[in-house]
Amino acid sequence: MRAVQMVCLFLFVITFSLLVAVEIDLGVGADITQSDETSLSCARLSLLASVGPLSIDLPIAQIWPSERRFELADPMLSYAGLNLKLPITVLYMKAGLGVQLKGLIDLVGGSIEGWDVPARVRAGLGLSDSGLFLEGGVNLDFTPSLESMSFFPYVAAGFVF
């Protein structure tokens, strides 16, 4: 019964956001982690999509340039959440909060508690003009219990519809 309620709530939120959506953003992003100040440790490539206030961050691959290694990413490590976008002429400020899909599935399945669901806070500045956007900012990945926390920059580019 609880799963049916969650699905109904999810469908309501999607329908409502489509009704009030001003724009749709589709793009590619890169989250960058560094082992020290001089070298790039790993870059995680993702497909990014936003419809009004709803967003999804679907990982594609991870790249380690120093090791010349490339791996496809697990799609269950995607983040879905809400965005707040404040336009200022062609510039905008963006803030978002999302939770990991695998964490939500584990929460519904009862294998973890709510304080252990991985979450992501994203804050950035962007430029949007002529149907294109370019954005940069910072990510903070954490669990609400604050047992794990990582902070790293990201860049994104794509199309605005």
Tab-separated table of N, CA and C in Angstrom:
chain	number	residue	atom	x	y	z
A	1	MET	N	0.822	-1.192	0.000
A	1	MET	CA	0.000	0.000	0.000
A	1	MET	C	0.869	1.259	0.000
A	2	ARG	N	1.953	1.233	0.790
A	2	ARG	CA	2.835	2.390	0.858
A	2	ARG	C	3.484	2.665	-0.497
A	3	ALA	N	3.845	1.608	-1.226
A	3	ALA	CA	4.460	1.783	-2.543
A	3	ALA	C	3.478	2.439	-3.510
A	4	VAL	N	2.198	2.070	-3.429
A	4	VAL	CA	1.178	2.669	-4.295
A	4	VAL	C	1.040	4.155	-3.978
A	5	GLN	N	1.078	4.517	-2.712
A	5	GLN	CA	0.991	5.922	-2.320
A	5	GLN	C	2.194	6.701	-2.844
A	6	MET	N	3.380	6.100	-2.768
A	6	MET	CA	4.576	6.782	-3.258
A	6	MET	C	4.519	6.982	-4.768
A	7	VAL	N	4.042	5.985	-5.499
A	7	VAL	CA	3.924	6.104	-6.951
A	7	VAL	C	2.910	7.182	-7.308
A	8	CYS	N	1.773	7.219	-6.611
A	8	CYS	CA	0.758	8.251	-6.875
A	8	CYS	C	1.311	9.646	-6.591
A	9	LEU	N	2.037	9.798	-5.494
A	9	LEU	CA	2.636	11.087	-5.169
A	9	LEU	C	3.661	11.482	-6.229
A	10	PHE	N	4.491	10.535	-6.675
A	10	PHE	CA	5.481	10.803	-7.711
A	10	PHE	C	4.805	11.262	-9.004
A	11	LEU	N	3.741	10.588	-9.425
A	11	LEU	CA	3.025	10.971	-10.642
A	11	LEU	C	2.378	12.344	-10.504
A	12	PHE	N	1.849	12.654	-9.317
A	12	PHE	CA	1.262	13.967	-9.085
A	12	PHE	C	2.320	15.060	-9.212
A	13	VAL	N	3.472	14.843	-8.600
A	13	VAL	CA	4.537	15.841	-8.645
A	13	VAL	C	5.015	16.052	-10.073
A	14	ILE	N	5.184	14.978	-10.830
A	14	ILE	CA	5.612	15.111	-12.229
A	14	ILE	C	4.572	15.866	-13.043
A	15	THR	N	3.307	15.513	-12.901
A	15	THR	CA	2.239	16.184	-13.639
A	15	THR	C	2.182	17.661	-13.279
A	16	PHE	N	2.260	17.983	-11.988
A	16	PHE	CA	2.217	19.374	-11.552
A	16	PHE	C	3.410	20.156	-12.088
A	17	SER	N	4.600	19.562	-12.039
A	17	SER	CA	5.786	20.270	-12.507
A	17	SER	C	5.745	20.498	-14.018
A	18	LEU	N	5.154	19.560	-14.766
A	18	LEU	CA	5.028	19.767	-16.209
A	18	LEU	C	4.065	20.900	-16.527
A	19	LEU	N	3.061	21.083	-15.685
A	19	LEU	CA	2.107	22.158	-15.904
A	19	LEU	C	2.721	23.529	-15.639
A	20	VAL	N	3.636	23.624	-14.673
A	20	VAL	CA	4.231	24.903	-14.332
A	20	VAL	C	5.645	25.052	-14.893
A	21	ALA	N	6.133	24.070	-15.618
A	21	ALA	CA	7.508	24.108	-16.119
A	21	ALA	C	7.689	25.243	-17.109
A	22	VAL	N	8.743	25.988	-16.926
A	22	VAL	CA	9.069	27.078	-17.816
A	22	VAL	C	10.033	26.599	-18.891
A	23	GLU	N	10.949	25.742	-18.509
A	23	GLU	CA	11.932	25.281	-19.477
A	23	GLU	C	12.397	23.861	-19.155
A	24	ILE	N	13.001	23.263	-20.162
A	24	ILE	CA	13.570	21.932	-20.031
A	24	ILE	C	15.054	22.049	-20.368
A	25	ASP	N	15.906	21.558	-19.483
A	25	ASP	CA	17.356	21.564	-19.706
A	25	ASP	C	17.826	20.140	-19.927
A	26	LEU	N	18.609	19.916	-20.977
A	26	LEU	CA	19.244	18.627	-21.242
A	26	LEU	C	20.722	18.871	-21.496
A	27	GLY	N	21.583	18.144	-20.802
A	27	GLY	CA	23.003	18.387	-20.989
A	27	GLY	C	23.876	17.272	-20.474
A	28	VAL	N	25.165	17.542	-20.497
A	28	VAL	CA	26.184	16.617	-20.019
A	28	VAL	C	26.994	17.352	-18.964
A	29	GLY	N	27.276	16.649	-17.864
A	29	GLY	CA	28.054	17.250	-16.793
A	29	GLY	C	29.250	16.396	-16.433
A	30	ALA	N	30.217	17.018	-15.790
A	30	ALA	CA	31.397	16.304	-15.302
A	30	ALA	C	31.660	16.723	-13.866
A	31	ASP	N	31.668	15.753	-12.968
A	31	ASP	CA	32.050	15.963	-11.574
A	31	ASP	C	33.530	15.625	-11.474
A	32	ILE	N	34.303	16.497	-10.853
A	32	ILE	CA	35.755	16.345	-10.854
A	32	ILE	C	36.262	16.163	-9.432
A	33	THR	N	36.992	15.076	-9.193
A	33	THR	CA	37.624	14.870	-7.886
A	33	THR	C	39.125	14.934	-8.061
A	34	GLN	N	39.816	15.428	-7.049
A	34	GLN	CA	41.266	15.573	-7.117
A	34	GLN	C	41.905	14.895	-5.922
A	35	SER	N	43.019	14.220	-6.185
A	35	SER	CA	43.763	13.626	-5.082
A	35	SER	C	44.684	14.663	-4.449
A	36	ASP	N	45.151	15.631	-5.246
A	36	ASP	CA	45.911	16.764	-4.711
A	36	ASP	C	45.648	17.962	-5.617
A	37	GLU	N	46.281	19.091	-5.351
A	37	GLU	CA	45.994	20.324	-6.089
A	37	GLU	C	46.503	20.321	-7.519
A	38	THR	N	47.417	19.425	-7.869
A	38	THR	CA	48.042	19.484	-9.191
A	38	THR	C	47.548	18.413	-10.153
A	39	SER	N	46.826	17.394	-9.684
A	39	SER	CA	46.438	16.331	-10.605
A	39	SER	C	44.946	16.013	-10.504
A	40	LEU	N	44.393	15.644	-11.630
A	40	LEU	CA	42.999	15.226	-11.705
A	40	LEU	C	42.929	13.747	-11.362
A	41	SER	N	42.153	13.419	-10.355
A	41	SER	CA	42.067	12.029	-9.943
A	41	SER	C	41.020	11.278	-10.756
A	42	CYS	N	39.795	11.811	-10.824
A	42	CYS	CA	38.715	11.112	-11.512
A	42	CYS	C	37.685	12.119	-11.996
A	43	ALA	N	37.125	11.873	-13.159
A	43	ALA	CA	36.020	12.669	-13.680
A	43	ALA	C	34.846	11.739	-13.916
A	44	ARG	N	33.685	12.101	-13.400
A	44	ARG	CA	32.469	11.311	-13.582
A	44	ARG	C	31.574	12.051	-14.562
A	45	LEU	N	31.288	11.443	-15.712
A	45	LEU	CA	30.436	12.050	-16.734
A	45	LEU	C	28.991	11.629	-16.513
A	46	SER	N	28.069	12.581	-16.672
A	46	SER	CA	26.654	12.311	-16.427
A	46	SER	C	25.784	12.998	-17.456
A	47	LEU	N	24.623	12.405	-17.712
A	47	LEU	CA	23.571	13.084	-18.446
A	47	LEU	C	22.729	13.826	-17.417
A	48	LEU	N	22.434	15.090	-17.698
A	48	LEU	CA	21.643	15.910	-16.785
A	48	LEU	C	20.346	16.305	-17.470
A	49	ALA	N	19.257	16.247	-16.748
A	49	ALA	CA	17.971	16.663	-17.289
A	49	ALA	C	17.167	17.356	-16.198
A	50	SER	N	16.517	18.460	-16.558
A	50	SER	CA	15.635	19.183	-15.644
A	50	SER	C	14.362	19.535	-16.388
A	51	VAL	N	13.251	19.287	-15.730
A	51	VAL	CA	11.949	19.718	-16.237
A	51	VAL	C	11.327	20.539	-15.120
A	52	GLY	N	11.332	21.867	-15.299
A	52	GLY	CA	10.865	22.731	-14.225
A	52	GLY	C	11.697	22.500	-12.986
A	53	PRO	N	11.054	22.207	-11.851
A	53	PRO	CA	11.806	22.018	-10.611
A	53	PRO	C	12.376	20.608	-10.417
A	54	LEU	N	12.029	19.651	-11.266
A	54	LEU	CA	12.508	18.276	-11.120
A	54	LEU	C	13.788	18.069	-11.921
A	55	SER	N	14.707	17.281	-11.363
A	55	SER	CA	15.957	17.035	-12.073
A	55	SER	C	16.410	15.595	-11.861
A	56	ILE	N	17.243	15.134	-12.797
A	56	ILE	CA	17.867	13.816	-12.674
A	56	ILE	C	19.302	13.928	-13.180
A	57	ASP	N	20.179	13.226	-12.520
A	57	ASP	CA	21.600	13.185	-12.845
A	57	ASP	C	21.942	11.715	-13.062
A	58	LEU	N	22.049	11.291	-14.323
A	58	LEU	CA	22.266	9.886	-14.681
A	58	LEU	C	23.731	9.672	-15.066
A	59	PRO	N	24.510	8.966	-14.237
A	59	PRO	CA	25.929	8.775	-14.543
A	59	PRO	C	26.138	7.886	-15.772
A	60	ILE	N	27.116	8.259	-16.598
A	60	ILE	CA	27.442	7.495	-17.800
A	60	ILE	C	28.743	6.722	-17.601
A	61	ALA	N	29.776	7.444	-17.167
A	61	ALA	CA	31.109	6.828	-17.086
A	61	ALA	C	31.976	7.540	-16.062
A	62	GLN	N	33.045	6.871	-15.684
A	62	GLN	CA	34.087	7.449	-14.854
A	62	GLN	C	35.404	7.317	-15.604
A	63	ILE	N	36.195	8.391	-15.551
A	63	ILE	CA	37.460	8.424	-16.280
A	63	ILE	C	38.575	8.788	-15.305
A	64	TRP	N	39.665	8.012	-15.336
A	64	TRP	CA	40.868	8.297	-14.569
A	64	TRP	C	41.969	8.636	-15.568
A	65	PRO	N	42.214	9.933	-15.846
A	65	PRO	CA	43.206	10.311	-16.864
A	65	PRO	C	44.616	9.850	-16.551
A	66	SER	N	45.030	9.891	-15.293
A	66	SER	CA	46.404	9.513	-14.961
A	66	SER	C	46.648	8.023	-15.203
A	67	GLU	N	45.609	7.205	-15.045
A	67	GLU	CA	45.738	5.765	-15.273
A	67	GLU	C	45.271	5.351	-16.669
A	68	ARG	N	44.733	6.319	-17.428
A	68	ARG	CA	44.177	6.058	-18.763
A	68	ARG	C	43.154	4.933	-18.711
A	69	ARG	N	42.240	5.068	-17.747
A	69	ARG	CA	41.218	4.044	-17.524
A	69	ARG	C	39.831	4.658	-17.669
A	70	PHE	N	38.911	3.892	-18.241
A	70	PHE	CA	37.539	4.326	-18.507
A	70	PHE	C	36.596	3.209	-18.056
A	71	GLU	N	35.571	3.543	-17.275
A	71	GLU	CA	34.580	2.556	-16.826
A	71	GLU	C	33.186	3.096	-17.027
A	72	LEU	N	32.275	2.248	-17.448
A	72	LEU	CA	30.870	2.635	-17.486
A	72	LEU	C	30.336	2.679	-16.063
A	73	ALA	N	29.446	3.624	-15.802
A	73	ALA	CA	28.929	3.814	-14.447
A	73	ALA	C	27.633	3.029	-14.248
A	74	ASP	N	27.325	2.739	-13.001
A	74	ASP	CA	26.100	2.048	-12.625
A	74	ASP	C	24.937	3.042	-12.663
A	75	PRO	N	23.918	2.828	-13.505
A	75	PRO	CA	22.796	3.780	-13.588
A	75	PRO	C	21.981	3.868	-12.301
A	76	MET	N	22.092	2.884	-11.418
A	76	MET	CA	21.365	2.946	-10.150
A	76	MET	C	21.978	3.980	-9.199
A	77	LEU	N	23.134	4.518	-9.549
A	77	LEU	CA	23.749	5.561	-8.737
A	77	LEU	C	23.302	6.958	-9.172
A	78	SER	N	22.191	7.027	-9.925
A	78	SER	CA	21.615	8.297	-10.359
A	78	SER	C	21.036	9.047	-9.172
A	79	TYR	N	20.972	10.356	-9.309
A	79	TYR	CA	20.345	11.210	-8.311
A	79	TYR	C	19.121	11.874	-8.928
A	80	ALA	N	18.023	11.897	-8.198
A	80	ALA	CA	16.809	12.588	-8.621
A	80	ALA	C	16.418	13.550	-7.515
A	81	GLY	N	15.927	14.721	-7.909
A	81	GLY	CA	15.576	15.686	-6.879
A	81	GLY	C	14.924	16.934	-7.403
A	82	LEU	N	15.058	17.994	-6.626
A	82	LEU	CA	14.430	19.278	-6.923
A	82	LEU	C	15.494	20.342	-7.142
A	83	ASN	N	15.209	21.261	-8.078
A	83	ASN	CA	16.093	22.385	-8.387
A	83	ASN	C	15.379	23.697	-8.138
A	84	LEU	N	16.124	24.688	-7.750
A	84	LEU	CA	15.645	26.063	-7.691
A	84	LEU	C	16.582	26.877	-8.574
A	85	LYS	N	16.016	27.490	-9.605
A	85	LYS	CA	16.826	28.240	-10.567
A	85	LYS	C	16.371	29.691	-10.536
A	86	LEU	N	17.288	30.600	-10.204
A	86	LEU	CA	16.992	32.019	-10.105
A	86	LEU	C	17.654	32.754	-11.267
A	87	PRO	N	16.868	33.111	-12.319
A	87	PRO	CA	17.466	33.790	-13.480
A	87	PRO	C	17.759	35.266	-13.192
A	88	ILE	N	18.915	35.721	-13.682
A	88	ILE	CA	19.316	37.123	-13.600
A	88	ILE	C	19.832	37.463	-14.992
A	89	THR	N	18.991	38.043	-15.840
A	89	THR	CA	19.270	38.276	-17.272
A	89	THR	C	19.683	36.955	-17.917
A	90	VAL	N	20.853	36.890	-18.557
A	90	VAL	CA	21.301	35.628	-19.162
A	90	VAL	C	22.028	34.756	-18.147
A	91	LEU	N	22.354	35.304	-16.984
A	91	LEU	CA	22.988	34.544	-15.910
A	91	LEU	C	21.916	33.936	-15.007
A	92	TYR	N	22.271	32.887	-14.317
A	92	TYR	CA	21.364	32.319	-13.323
A	92	TYR	C	22.144	31.670	-12.201
A	93	MET	N	21.484	31.598	-11.046
A	93	MET	CA	22.011	30.856	-9.910
A	93	MET	C	21.129	29.635	-9.750
A	94	LYS	N	21.735	28.513	-9.396
A	94	LYS	CA	20.993	27.261	-9.303
A	94	LYS	C	21.361	26.541	-8.018
A	95	ALA	N	20.355	26.004	-7.353
A	95	ALA	CA	20.570	25.187	-6.156
A	95	ALA	C	19.696	23.953	-6.290
A	96	GLY	N	20.186	22.829	-5.846
A	96	GLY	CA	19.408	21.597	-5.962
A	96	GLY	C	19.687	20.644	-4.824
A	97	LEU	N	18.726	19.799	-4.567
A	97	LEU	CA	18.850	18.747	-3.569
A	97	LEU	C	18.296	17.480	-4.190
A	98	GLY	N	19.075	16.410	-4.162
A	98	GLY	CA	18.634	15.144	-4.743
A	98	GLY	C	19.022	13.973	-3.871
A	99	VAL	N	18.360	12.855	-4.112
A	99	VAL	CA	18.686	11.622	-3.408
A	99	VAL	C	19.027	10.549	-4.435
A	100	GLN	N	19.837	9.597	-4.023
A	100	GLN	CA	20.280	8.532	-4.914
A	100	GLN	C	19.162	7.500	-5.093
A	101	LEU	N	18.910	7.092	-6.348
A	101	LEU	CA	17.839	6.134	-6.629
A	101	LEU	C	18.068	4.794	-5.954
A	102	LYS	N	19.309	4.303	-5.947
A	102	LYS	CA	19.611	3.031	-5.281
A	102	LYS	C	19.298	3.120	-3.795
A	103	GLY	N	19.601	4.277	-3.193
A	103	GLY	CA	19.300	4.487	-1.786
A	103	GLY	C	17.807	4.470	-1.508
A	104	LEU	N	17.013	5.065	-2.426
A	104	LEU	CA	15.551	5.041	-2.257
A	104	LEU	C	15.004	3.624	-2.366
A	105	ILE	N	15.534	2.853	-3.305
A	105	ILE	CA	15.087	1.457	-3.459
A	105	ILE	C	15.452	0.653	-2.213
A	106	ASP	N	16.655	0.858	-1.683
A	106	ASP	CA	17.059	0.166	-0.453
A	106	ASP	C	16.198	0.594	0.735
A	107	LEU	N	15.818	1.882	0.771
A	107	LEU	CA	14.968	2.383	1.851
A	107	LEU	C	13.585	1.743	1.810
A	108	VAL	N	12.990	1.687	0.607
A	108	VAL	CA	11.666	1.067	0.454
A	108	VAL	C	11.749	-0.428	0.750
A	109	GLY	N	12.854	-1.065	0.367
A	109	GLY	CA	13.039	-2.495	0.623
A	109	GLY	C	13.356	-2.811	2.076
A	110	GLY	N	13.657	-1.788	2.869
A	110	GLY	CA	13.917	-1.988	4.282
A	110	GLY	C	15.341	-2.366	4.626
A	111	SER	N	16.259	-2.333	3.659
A	111	SER	CA	17.636	-2.732	3.963
A	111	SER	C	18.456	-1.596	4.590
A	112	ILE	N	17.979	-0.333	4.468
A	112	ILE	CA	18.644	0.793	5.130
A	112	ILE	C	17.584	1.678	5.766
A	113	GLU	N	18.022	2.584	6.648
A	113	GLU	CA	17.119	3.546	7.265
A	113	GLU	C	17.263	4.890	6.559
A	114	GLY	N	16.315	5.786	6.814
A	114	GLY	CA	16.296	7.083	6.147
A	114	GLY	C	17.553	7.901	6.309
A	115	TRP	N	18.255	7.736	7.439
A	115	TRP	CA	19.471	8.507	7.663
A	115	TRP	C	20.645	8.015	6.838
A	116	ASP	N	20.489	6.885	6.152
A	116	ASP	CA	21.579	6.322	5.371
A	116	ASP	C	21.402	6.485	3.863
A	117	VAL	N	20.345	7.186	3.424
A	117	VAL	CA	20.106	7.401	1.991
A	117	VAL	C	21.092	8.456	1.484
A	118	PRO	N	21.935	8.118	0.507
A	118	PRO	CA	22.874	9.107	-0.039
A	118	PRO	C	22.120	10.279	-0.671
A	119	ALA	N	22.594	11.487	-0.411
A	119	ALA	CA	21.968	12.703	-0.934
A	119	ALA	C	23.043	13.592	-1.559
A	120	ARG	N	22.585	14.561	-2.363
A	120	ARG	CA	23.503	15.490	-3.027
A	120	ARG	C	22.898	16.891	-2.997
A	121	VAL	N	23.724	17.854	-2.603
A	121	VAL	CA	23.369	19.263	-2.697
A	121	VAL	C	24.260	19.852	-3.777
A	122	ARG	N	23.651	20.611	-4.682
A	122	ARG	CA	24.403	21.213	-5.787
A	122	ARG	C	24.112	22.709	-5.823
A	123	ALA	N	25.160	23.514	-5.933
A	123	ALA	CA	25.016	24.961	-6.064
A	123	ALA	C	25.900	25.423	-7.216
A	124	GLY	N	25.339	26.256	-8.090
A	124	GLY	CA	26.125	26.671	-9.244
A	124	GLY	C	25.696	27.996	-9.822
A	125	LEU	N	26.531	28.497	-10.706
A	125	LEU	CA	26.250	29.691	-11.496
A	125	LEU	C	26.276	29.282	-12.950
A	126	GLY	N	25.383	29.878	-13.735
A	126	GLY	CA	25.337	29.490	-15.131
A	126	GLY	C	25.040	30.644	-16.058
A	127	LEU	N	25.179	30.355	-17.334
A	127	LEU	CA	24.916	31.291	-18.413
A	127	LEU	C	24.001	30.576	-19.392
A	128	SER	N	22.871	31.190	-19.723
A	128	SER	CA	21.920	30.568	-20.633
A	128	SER	C	21.519	31.580	-21.699
A	129	ASP	N	21.784	31.238	-22.962
A	129	ASP	CA	21.456	32.143	-24.064
A	129	ASP	C	21.322	31.352	-25.355
A	130	SER	N	20.389	31.732	-26.177
A	130	SER	CA	20.184	31.137	-27.507
A	130	SER	C	20.004	29.623	-27.452
A	131	GLY	N	19.303	29.131	-26.455
A	131	GLY	CA	19.022	27.705	-26.366
A	131	GLY	C	20.144	26.850	-25.833
A	132	LEU	N	21.219	27.465	-25.334
A	132	LEU	CA	22.352	26.726	-24.779
A	132	LEU	C	22.595	27.166	-23.341
A	133	PHE	N	23.201	26.279	-22.545
A	133	PHE	CA	23.605	26.697	-21.203
A	133	PHE	C	24.997	26.178	-20.887
A	134	LEU	N	25.680	26.904	-20.025
A	134	LEU	CA	26.991	26.540	-19.499
A	134	LEU	C	26.931	26.842	-18.007
A	135	GLU	N	27.322	25.862	-17.190
A	135	GLU	CA	27.130	25.977	-15.753
A	135	GLU	C	28.334	25.404	-15.019
A	136	GLY	N	28.647	25.972	-13.897
A	136	GLY	CA	29.706	25.455	-13.044
A	136	GLY	C	29.358	25.681	-11.590
A	137	GLY	N	29.860	24.822	-10.734
A	137	GLY	CA	29.548	24.976	-9.323
A	137	GLY	C	30.180	23.885	-8.492
A	138	VAL	N	29.556	23.610	-7.355
A	138	VAL	CA	30.068	22.608	-6.424
A	138	VAL	C	28.966	21.617	-6.042
A	139	ASN	N	29.375	20.390	-5.783
A	139	ASN	CA	28.509	19.319	-5.273
A	139	ASN	C	28.952	18.969	-3.873
A	140	LEU	N	27.989	18.626	-3.047
A	140	LEU	CA	28.265	18.070	-1.731
A	140	LEU	C	27.468	16.779	-1.636
A	141	ASP	N	28.151	15.642	-1.692
A	141	ASP	CA	27.513	14.336	-1.526
A	141	ASP	C	27.635	13.930	-0.071
A	142	PHE	N	26.535	13.464	0.515
A	142	PHE	CA	26.550	13.115	1.935
A	142	PHE	C	25.422	12.142	2.252
A	143	THR	N	25.477	11.578	3.430
A	143	THR	CA	24.337	10.858	3.993
A	143	THR	C	23.809	11.749	5.117
A	144	PRO	N	22.483	11.783	5.329
A	144	PRO	CA	21.940	12.652	6.387
A	144	PRO	C	22.516	12.370	7.774
A	145	SER	N	23.009	11.169	8.008
A	145	SER	CA	23.649	10.880	9.301
A	145	SER	C	25.045	11.495	9.371
A	146	LEU	N	25.514	12.061	8.259
A	146	LEU	CA	26.817	12.727	8.136
A	146	LEU	C	27.993	11.789	8.383
A	147	GLU	N	27.779	10.498	8.144
A	147	GLU	CA	28.879	9.547	8.268
A	147	GLU	C	29.842	9.655	7.097
A	148	SER	N	29.332	10.039	5.938
A	148	SER	CA	30.212	10.240	4.788
A	148	SER	C	29.853	11.557	4.116
A	149	MET	N	30.887	12.280	3.657
A	149	MET	CA	30.671	13.566	3.027
A	149	MET	C	31.822	13.829	2.064
A	150	SER	N	31.496	14.260	0.839
A	150	SER	CA	32.540	14.630	-0.119
A	150	SER	C	32.101	15.886	-0.859
A	151	PHE	N	33.053	16.727	-1.173
A	151	PHE	CA	32.816	18.042	-1.748
A	151	PHE	C	33.692	18.173	-2.986
A	152	PHE	N	33.098	18.495	-4.152
A	152	PHE	CA	33.893	18.593	-5.371
A	152	PHE	C	33.209	19.486	-6.389
A	153	PRO	N	33.971	20.056	-7.335
A	153	PRO	CA	33.401	20.933	-8.360
A	153	PRO	C	32.753	20.142	-9.498
A	154	TYR	N	31.891	20.830	-10.248
A	154	TYR	CA	31.294	20.235	-11.442
A	154	TYR	C	31.161	21.302	-12.522
A	155	VAL	N	31.095	20.866	-13.760
A	155	VAL	CA	30.787	21.711	-14.901
A	155	VAL	C	29.722	21.001	-15.726
A	156	ALA	N	28.888	21.775	-16.408
A	156	ALA	CA	27.829	21.194	-17.242
A	156	ALA	C	27.563	22.097	-18.428
A	157	ALA	N	27.153	21.503	-19.528
A	157	ALA	CA	26.786	22.250	-20.728
A	157	ALA	C	25.668	21.480	-21.437
A	158	GLY	N	24.816	22.222	-22.133
A	158	GLY	CA	23.727	21.545	-22.834
A	158	GLY	C	22.769	22.499	-23.496
A	159	PHE	N	21.544	22.009	-23.699
A	159	PHE	CA	20.503	22.722	-24.432
A	159	PHE	C	19.355	23.086	-23.514
A	160	VAL	N	18.721	24.228	-23.806
A	160	VAL	CA	17.544	24.696	-23.080
A	160	VAL	C	16.388	24.730	-24.076
A	161	PHE	N	15.272	24.106	-23.703
A	161	PHE	CA	14.080	24.099	-24.569
A	161	PHE	C	12.965	24.889	-23.912
